[in-house]
Short mmCIF file of C-alpha atoms in Angstrom, two decimals:
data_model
loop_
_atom_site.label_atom_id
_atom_site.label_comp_id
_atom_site.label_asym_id
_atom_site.label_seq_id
_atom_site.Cartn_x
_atom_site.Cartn_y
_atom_site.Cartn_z
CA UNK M 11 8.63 -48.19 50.11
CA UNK M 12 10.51 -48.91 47.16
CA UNK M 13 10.18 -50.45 43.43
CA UNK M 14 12.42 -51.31 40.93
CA UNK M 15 12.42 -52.59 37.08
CA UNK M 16 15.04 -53.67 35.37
CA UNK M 17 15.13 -54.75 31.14
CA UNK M 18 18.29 -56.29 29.87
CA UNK M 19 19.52 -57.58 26.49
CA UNK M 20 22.03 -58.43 23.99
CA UNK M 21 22.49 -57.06 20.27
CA UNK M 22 24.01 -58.54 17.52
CA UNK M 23 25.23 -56.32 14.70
CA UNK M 24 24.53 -57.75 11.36
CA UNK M 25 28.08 -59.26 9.95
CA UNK M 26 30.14 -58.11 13.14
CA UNK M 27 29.92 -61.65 15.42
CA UNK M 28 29.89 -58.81 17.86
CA UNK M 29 27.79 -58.81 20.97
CA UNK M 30 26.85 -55.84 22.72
CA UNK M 31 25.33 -55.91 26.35
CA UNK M 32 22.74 -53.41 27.12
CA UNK M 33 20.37 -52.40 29.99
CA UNK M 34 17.65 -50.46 31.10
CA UNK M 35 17.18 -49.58 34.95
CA UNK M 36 14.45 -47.77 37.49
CA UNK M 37 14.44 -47.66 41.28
CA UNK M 38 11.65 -45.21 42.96
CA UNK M 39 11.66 -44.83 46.76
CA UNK M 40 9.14 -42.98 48.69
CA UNK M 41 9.86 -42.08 52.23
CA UNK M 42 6.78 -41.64 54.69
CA UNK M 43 7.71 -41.55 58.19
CA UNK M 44 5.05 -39.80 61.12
CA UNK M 45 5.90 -39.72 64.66
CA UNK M 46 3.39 -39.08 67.41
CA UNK M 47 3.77 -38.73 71.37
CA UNK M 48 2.20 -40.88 73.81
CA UNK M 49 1.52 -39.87 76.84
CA UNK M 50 1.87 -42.76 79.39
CA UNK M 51 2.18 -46.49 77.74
CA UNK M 52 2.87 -47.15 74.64
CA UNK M 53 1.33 -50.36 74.67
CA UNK M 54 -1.89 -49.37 75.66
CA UNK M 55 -2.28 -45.50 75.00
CA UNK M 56 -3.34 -43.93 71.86
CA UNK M 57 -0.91 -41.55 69.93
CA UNK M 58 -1.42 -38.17 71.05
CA UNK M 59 0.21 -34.85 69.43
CA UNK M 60 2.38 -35.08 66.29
CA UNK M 61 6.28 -34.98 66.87
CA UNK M 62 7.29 -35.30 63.23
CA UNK M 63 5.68 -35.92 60.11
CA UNK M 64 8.50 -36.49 57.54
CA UNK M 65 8.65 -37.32 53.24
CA UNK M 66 9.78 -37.59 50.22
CA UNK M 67 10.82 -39.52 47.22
CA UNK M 68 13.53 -40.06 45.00
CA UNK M 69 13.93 -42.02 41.61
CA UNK M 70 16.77 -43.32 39.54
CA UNK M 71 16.42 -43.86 35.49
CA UNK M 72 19.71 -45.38 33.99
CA UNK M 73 20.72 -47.16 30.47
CA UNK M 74 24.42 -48.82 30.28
CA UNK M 75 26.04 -50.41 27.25
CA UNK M 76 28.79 -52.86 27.36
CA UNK M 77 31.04 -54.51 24.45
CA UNK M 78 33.78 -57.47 24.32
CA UNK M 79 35.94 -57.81 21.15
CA UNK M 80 39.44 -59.23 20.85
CA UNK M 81 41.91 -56.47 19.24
CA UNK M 82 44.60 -59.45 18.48
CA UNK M 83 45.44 -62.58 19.96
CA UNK M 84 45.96 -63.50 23.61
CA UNK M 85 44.38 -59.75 24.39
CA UNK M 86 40.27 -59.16 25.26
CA UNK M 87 39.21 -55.59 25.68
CA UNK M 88 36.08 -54.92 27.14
CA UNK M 89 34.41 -50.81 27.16
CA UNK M 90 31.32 -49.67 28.71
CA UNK M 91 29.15 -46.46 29.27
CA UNK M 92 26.14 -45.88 31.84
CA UNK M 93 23.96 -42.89 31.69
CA UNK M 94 21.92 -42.03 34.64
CA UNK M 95 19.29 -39.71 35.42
CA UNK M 96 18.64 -39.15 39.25
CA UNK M 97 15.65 -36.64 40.92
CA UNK M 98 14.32 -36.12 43.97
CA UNK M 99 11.23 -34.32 44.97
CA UNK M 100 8.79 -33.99 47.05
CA UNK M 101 10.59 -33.72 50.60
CA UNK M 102 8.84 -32.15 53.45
CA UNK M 103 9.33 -31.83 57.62
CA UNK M 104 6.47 -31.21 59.70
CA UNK M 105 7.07 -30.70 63.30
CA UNK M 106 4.33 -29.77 64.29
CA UNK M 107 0.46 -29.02 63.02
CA UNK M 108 1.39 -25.60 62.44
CA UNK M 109 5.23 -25.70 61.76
CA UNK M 110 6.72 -27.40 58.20
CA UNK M 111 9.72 -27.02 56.00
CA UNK M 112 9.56 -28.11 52.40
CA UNK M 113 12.68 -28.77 49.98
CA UNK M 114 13.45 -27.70 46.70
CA UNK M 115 12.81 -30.30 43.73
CA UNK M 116 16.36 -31.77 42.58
CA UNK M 117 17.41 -33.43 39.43
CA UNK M 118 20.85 -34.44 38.42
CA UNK M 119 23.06 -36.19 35.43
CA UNK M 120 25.33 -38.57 35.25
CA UNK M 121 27.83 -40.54 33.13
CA UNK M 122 30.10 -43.54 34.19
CA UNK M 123 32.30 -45.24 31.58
CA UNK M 124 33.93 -48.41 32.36
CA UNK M 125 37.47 -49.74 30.64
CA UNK M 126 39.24 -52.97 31.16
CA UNK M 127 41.78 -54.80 29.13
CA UNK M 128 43.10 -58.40 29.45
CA UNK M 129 46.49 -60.48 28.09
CA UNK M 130 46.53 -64.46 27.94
CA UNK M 131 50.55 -64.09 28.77
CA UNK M 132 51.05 -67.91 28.81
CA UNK M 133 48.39 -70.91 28.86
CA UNK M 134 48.24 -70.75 32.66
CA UNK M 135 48.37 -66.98 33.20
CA UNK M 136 46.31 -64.06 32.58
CA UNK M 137 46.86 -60.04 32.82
CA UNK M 138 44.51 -57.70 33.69
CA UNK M 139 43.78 -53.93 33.51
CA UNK M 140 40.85 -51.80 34.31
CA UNK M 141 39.39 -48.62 35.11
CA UNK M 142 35.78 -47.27 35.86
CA UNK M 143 33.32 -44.81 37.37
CA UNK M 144 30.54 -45.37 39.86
CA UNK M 145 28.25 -42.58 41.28
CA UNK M 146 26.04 -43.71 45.00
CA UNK M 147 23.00 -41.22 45.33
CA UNK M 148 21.47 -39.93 48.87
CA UNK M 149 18.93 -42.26 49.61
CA UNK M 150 15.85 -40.75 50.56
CA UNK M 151 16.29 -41.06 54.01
CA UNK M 152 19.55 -39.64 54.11
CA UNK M 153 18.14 -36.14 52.47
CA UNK M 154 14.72 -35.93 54.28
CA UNK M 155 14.01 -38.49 57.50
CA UNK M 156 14.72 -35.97 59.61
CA UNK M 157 13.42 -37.92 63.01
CA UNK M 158 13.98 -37.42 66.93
CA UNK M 159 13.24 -39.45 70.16
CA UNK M 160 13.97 -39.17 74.26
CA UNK M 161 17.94 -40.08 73.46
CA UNK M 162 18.58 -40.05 69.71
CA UNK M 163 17.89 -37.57 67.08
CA UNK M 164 18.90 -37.72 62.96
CA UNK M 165 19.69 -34.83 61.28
CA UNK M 166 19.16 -35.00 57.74
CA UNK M 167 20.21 -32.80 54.75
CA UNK M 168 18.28 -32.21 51.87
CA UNK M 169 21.68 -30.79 49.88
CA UNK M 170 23.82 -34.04 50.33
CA UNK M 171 25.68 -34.74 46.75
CA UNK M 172 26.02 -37.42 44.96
CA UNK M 173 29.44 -39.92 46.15
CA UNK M 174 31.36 -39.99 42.92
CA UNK M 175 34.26 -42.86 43.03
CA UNK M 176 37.25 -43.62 40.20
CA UNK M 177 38.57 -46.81 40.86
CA UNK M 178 41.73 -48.86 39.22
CA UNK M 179 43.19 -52.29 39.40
CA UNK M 180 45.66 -54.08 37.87
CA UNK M 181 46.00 -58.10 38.62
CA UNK M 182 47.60 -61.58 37.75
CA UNK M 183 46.27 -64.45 37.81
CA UNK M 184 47.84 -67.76 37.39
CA UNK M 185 47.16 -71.63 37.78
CA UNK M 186 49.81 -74.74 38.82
CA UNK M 187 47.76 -77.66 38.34
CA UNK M 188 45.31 -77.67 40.90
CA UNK M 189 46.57 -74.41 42.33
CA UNK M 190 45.60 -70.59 41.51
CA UNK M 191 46.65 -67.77 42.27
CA UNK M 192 45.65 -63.36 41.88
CA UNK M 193 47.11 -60.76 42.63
CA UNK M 194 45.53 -57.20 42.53
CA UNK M 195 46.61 -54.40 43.42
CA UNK M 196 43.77 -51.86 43.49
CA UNK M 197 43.47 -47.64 43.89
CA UNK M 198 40.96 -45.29 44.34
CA UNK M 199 39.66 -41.78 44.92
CA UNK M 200 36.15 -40.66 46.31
CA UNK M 201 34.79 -37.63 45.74
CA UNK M 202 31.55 -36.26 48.29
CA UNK M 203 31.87 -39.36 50.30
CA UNK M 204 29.07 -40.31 51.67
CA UNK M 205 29.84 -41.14 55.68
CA UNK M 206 26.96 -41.04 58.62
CA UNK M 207 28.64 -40.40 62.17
CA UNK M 208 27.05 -40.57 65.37
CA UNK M 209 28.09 -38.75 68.45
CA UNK M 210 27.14 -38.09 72.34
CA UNK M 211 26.15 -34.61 72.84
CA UNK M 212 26.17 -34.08 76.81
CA UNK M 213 24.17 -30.62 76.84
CA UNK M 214 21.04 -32.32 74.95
CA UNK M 215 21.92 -36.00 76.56
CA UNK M 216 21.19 -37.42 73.41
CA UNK M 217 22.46 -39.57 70.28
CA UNK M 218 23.13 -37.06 67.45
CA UNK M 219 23.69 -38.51 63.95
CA UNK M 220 23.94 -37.42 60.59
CA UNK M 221 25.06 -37.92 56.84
CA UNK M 222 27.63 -35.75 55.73
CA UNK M 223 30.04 -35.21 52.24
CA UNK M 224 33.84 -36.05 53.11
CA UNK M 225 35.37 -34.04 50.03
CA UNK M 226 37.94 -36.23 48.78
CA UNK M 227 39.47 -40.16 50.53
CA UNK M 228 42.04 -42.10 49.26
CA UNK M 229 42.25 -45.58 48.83
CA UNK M 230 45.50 -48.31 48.10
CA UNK M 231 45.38 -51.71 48.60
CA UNK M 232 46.68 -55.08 47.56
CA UNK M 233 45.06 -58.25 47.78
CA UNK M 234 46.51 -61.75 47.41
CA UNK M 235 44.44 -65.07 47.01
CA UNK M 236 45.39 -68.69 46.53
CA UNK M 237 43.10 -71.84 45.57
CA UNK M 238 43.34 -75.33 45.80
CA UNK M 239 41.20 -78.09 44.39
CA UNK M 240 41.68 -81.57 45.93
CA UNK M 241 44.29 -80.70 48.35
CA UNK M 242 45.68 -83.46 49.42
CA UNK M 243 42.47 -85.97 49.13
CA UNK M 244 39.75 -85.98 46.67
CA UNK M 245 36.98 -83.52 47.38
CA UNK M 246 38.98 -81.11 49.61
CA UNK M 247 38.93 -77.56 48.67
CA UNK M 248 41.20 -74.78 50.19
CA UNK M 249 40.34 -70.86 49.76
CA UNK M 250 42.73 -67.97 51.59
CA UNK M 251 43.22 -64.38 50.86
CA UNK M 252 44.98 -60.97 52.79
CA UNK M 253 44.23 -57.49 51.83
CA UNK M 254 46.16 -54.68 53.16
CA UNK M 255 44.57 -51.41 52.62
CA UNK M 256 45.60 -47.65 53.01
CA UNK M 257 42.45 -45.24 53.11
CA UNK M 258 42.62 -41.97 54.56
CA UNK M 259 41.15 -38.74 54.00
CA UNK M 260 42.39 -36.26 51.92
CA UNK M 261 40.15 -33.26 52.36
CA UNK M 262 36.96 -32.43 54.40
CA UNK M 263 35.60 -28.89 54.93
CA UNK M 264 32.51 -29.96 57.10
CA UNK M 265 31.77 -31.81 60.48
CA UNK M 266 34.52 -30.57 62.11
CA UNK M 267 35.57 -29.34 65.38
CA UNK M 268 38.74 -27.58 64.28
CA UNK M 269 39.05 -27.07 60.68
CA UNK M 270 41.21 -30.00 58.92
CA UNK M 271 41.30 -32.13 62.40
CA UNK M 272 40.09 -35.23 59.66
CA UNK M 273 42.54 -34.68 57.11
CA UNK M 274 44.89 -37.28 56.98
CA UNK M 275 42.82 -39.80 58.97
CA UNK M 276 42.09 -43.30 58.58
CA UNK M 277 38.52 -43.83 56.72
CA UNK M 278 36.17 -45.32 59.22
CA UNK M 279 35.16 -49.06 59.15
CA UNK M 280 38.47 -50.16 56.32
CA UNK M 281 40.75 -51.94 58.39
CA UNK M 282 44.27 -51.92 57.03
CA UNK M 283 44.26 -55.89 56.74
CA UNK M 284 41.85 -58.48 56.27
CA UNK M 285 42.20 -62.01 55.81
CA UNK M 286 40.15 -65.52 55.20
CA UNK M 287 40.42 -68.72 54.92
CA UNK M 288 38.13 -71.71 53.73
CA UNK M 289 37.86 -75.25 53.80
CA UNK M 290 35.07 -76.98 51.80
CA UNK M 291 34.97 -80.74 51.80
CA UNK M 292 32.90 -82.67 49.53
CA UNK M 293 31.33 -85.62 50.68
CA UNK M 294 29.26 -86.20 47.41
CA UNK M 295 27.47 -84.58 45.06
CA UNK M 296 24.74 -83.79 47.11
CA UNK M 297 26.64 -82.76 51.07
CA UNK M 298 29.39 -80.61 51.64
CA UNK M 299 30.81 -79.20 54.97
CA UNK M 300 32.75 -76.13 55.25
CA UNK M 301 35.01 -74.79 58.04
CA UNK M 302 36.11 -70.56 57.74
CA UNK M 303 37.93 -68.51 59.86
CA UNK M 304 38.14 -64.24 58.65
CA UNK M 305 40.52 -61.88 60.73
CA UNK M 306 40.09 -58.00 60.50
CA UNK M 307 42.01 -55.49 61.89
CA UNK M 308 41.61 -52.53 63.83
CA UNK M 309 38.90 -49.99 62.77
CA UNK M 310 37.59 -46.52 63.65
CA UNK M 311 34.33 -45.50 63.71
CA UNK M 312 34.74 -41.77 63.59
CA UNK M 313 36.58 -39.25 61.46
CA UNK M 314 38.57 -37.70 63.09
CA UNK M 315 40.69 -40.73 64.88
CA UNK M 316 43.55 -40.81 66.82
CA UNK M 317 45.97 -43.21 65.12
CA UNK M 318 47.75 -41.88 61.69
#
């Protein structure tokens, strides 16, 4: 169960022709998860004993600010700041009538500016520059729904951190009539990744999975896209892109089976390249049809792959 409220706004300083962007943000989520066993059908049969009683909730406060002015001509700069204000409390395992665990209360602060600068280099062209800071909290799952069946079983970890992420890009973007163009090329390093892995363990013959912090990965990329409006005939619209992307990780003390067997690996689930492409014709104002074809490479699904 979750809720969320969210308040934004502008402000106008008085004889500036400034406007500032500003924000006010809560999410609450309240895990409540009870497991009981059954003794012949589960259709039919009443819950018997209690297997697992789990909970516990977790809330986010946050404010962010944002303002646009124009330093000279042909350049924007944009600057940003959001404060946030996580807890989480509350969590508890029960695995039995007579057996429980309870976790320690949690609260944590955070602050994530956000820079970004832009150049009108010709009439058809445009530079661009930014930086920024994003933080991902455990969800409340991921620190307390501890759960386990005939084949599977979750693990969870009440002392997960926070995933703390500086990314960077730089681009171009530029237009030929009805053609246009970007180019980005795009960097970035996470701190206490967030990564849930799932593996067979024979001696239990069951599913084990849990969340875990991968210290540090590192992330490269550059992505190209090209436009067209009217291509050819009236109302035909072309989209295409290809990303190539190098992630790998750069240090991870836990989950593993000799110590730095993950270092150096590719990050699960980023293929190295991606691409699309998009045709949207427009029979009138009203119908359009669209044809798209997407291509991803190879990915891994666990840490410690083979392929470097």
């Amino acid at each position: 169960v979750w809720n969320s409220r969210a308040l934004k706004g502008i402000w106008r300083p008085a004889g500036t022709g400034q406007v500032i962007d500003l924000g006010l943000q809560q999410d609450s989520y309240q895990l409540r998860y009870l497991t009981s066993s059954i003794a012949g059908n589960y259709l039919a049969d009443g819950p018997g004993a209690m297997s697992a009683n789990v909970s516990g909730d977790t809330r986010l406060q946050a404010a962010y600010a944002q303002d646009a002015w124009l330093p000279a001509a042909d350049w924007k700069a944009v600057l940003g700041l959001r404060a946030e204000h996580w807890q989480a409390r509350n969590g508890r395992t029960d695995f039995s009538a007579t057996a429980g665990q309870s976790y320690a209360a949690r609260s944590e602060n955070f602050l994530s500016p956000k820079a970004a600068l832009s150049w009108q280099a010709t009439a058809d062209s445009v530079l661009k520059a930014s930086l920024g800071r994003a933080v991902r909290m455990p969800t409340v799952a991921e620190l307390y729904g501890a759960t386990s069946t005939t084949n599977s079983q979750y693990i969870n970890d009440p002392n997960l951190k926070p995933e703390k992420s500086w990314t960077a890009e730089l681009s171009a973007e530029s237009a030929w009539g009805p053609l246009q163009s970007r180019v980005t090329f795009f960097a970035e390093t996470t701190r206490d990744s967030l990564y849930s892995q799932t593996v067979f363990d024979a001696a239990a013959n069951k599913n084990i999975s849990r969340v875990q912090n991968i210290d540090r990965m590192g992330t490269t990329g550059l992505e190209a896209t090209l436009g067209a409006t009217d291509w050819l005939v009236k109302g035909l619209d072309l989209t295409a892109s290809a990303t190539y992307t190098d992630s790998k990780i750069k240090a991870n003390r836990g989950f593993v089976v000799t110590s730095g067997d993950t270092v150096g690996k590719w990050q699960p689930n980023i293929p190295r390249w991606r691409a699309t492409a998009l045709a949207t014709w427009r029979l009138d104002e009203r119908v359009s049809a669209s044809l798209a074809a997407r291509y991803s490479g190879r990915q891994y699904r666990t840490l410690n792959n083979a392929d470097n």
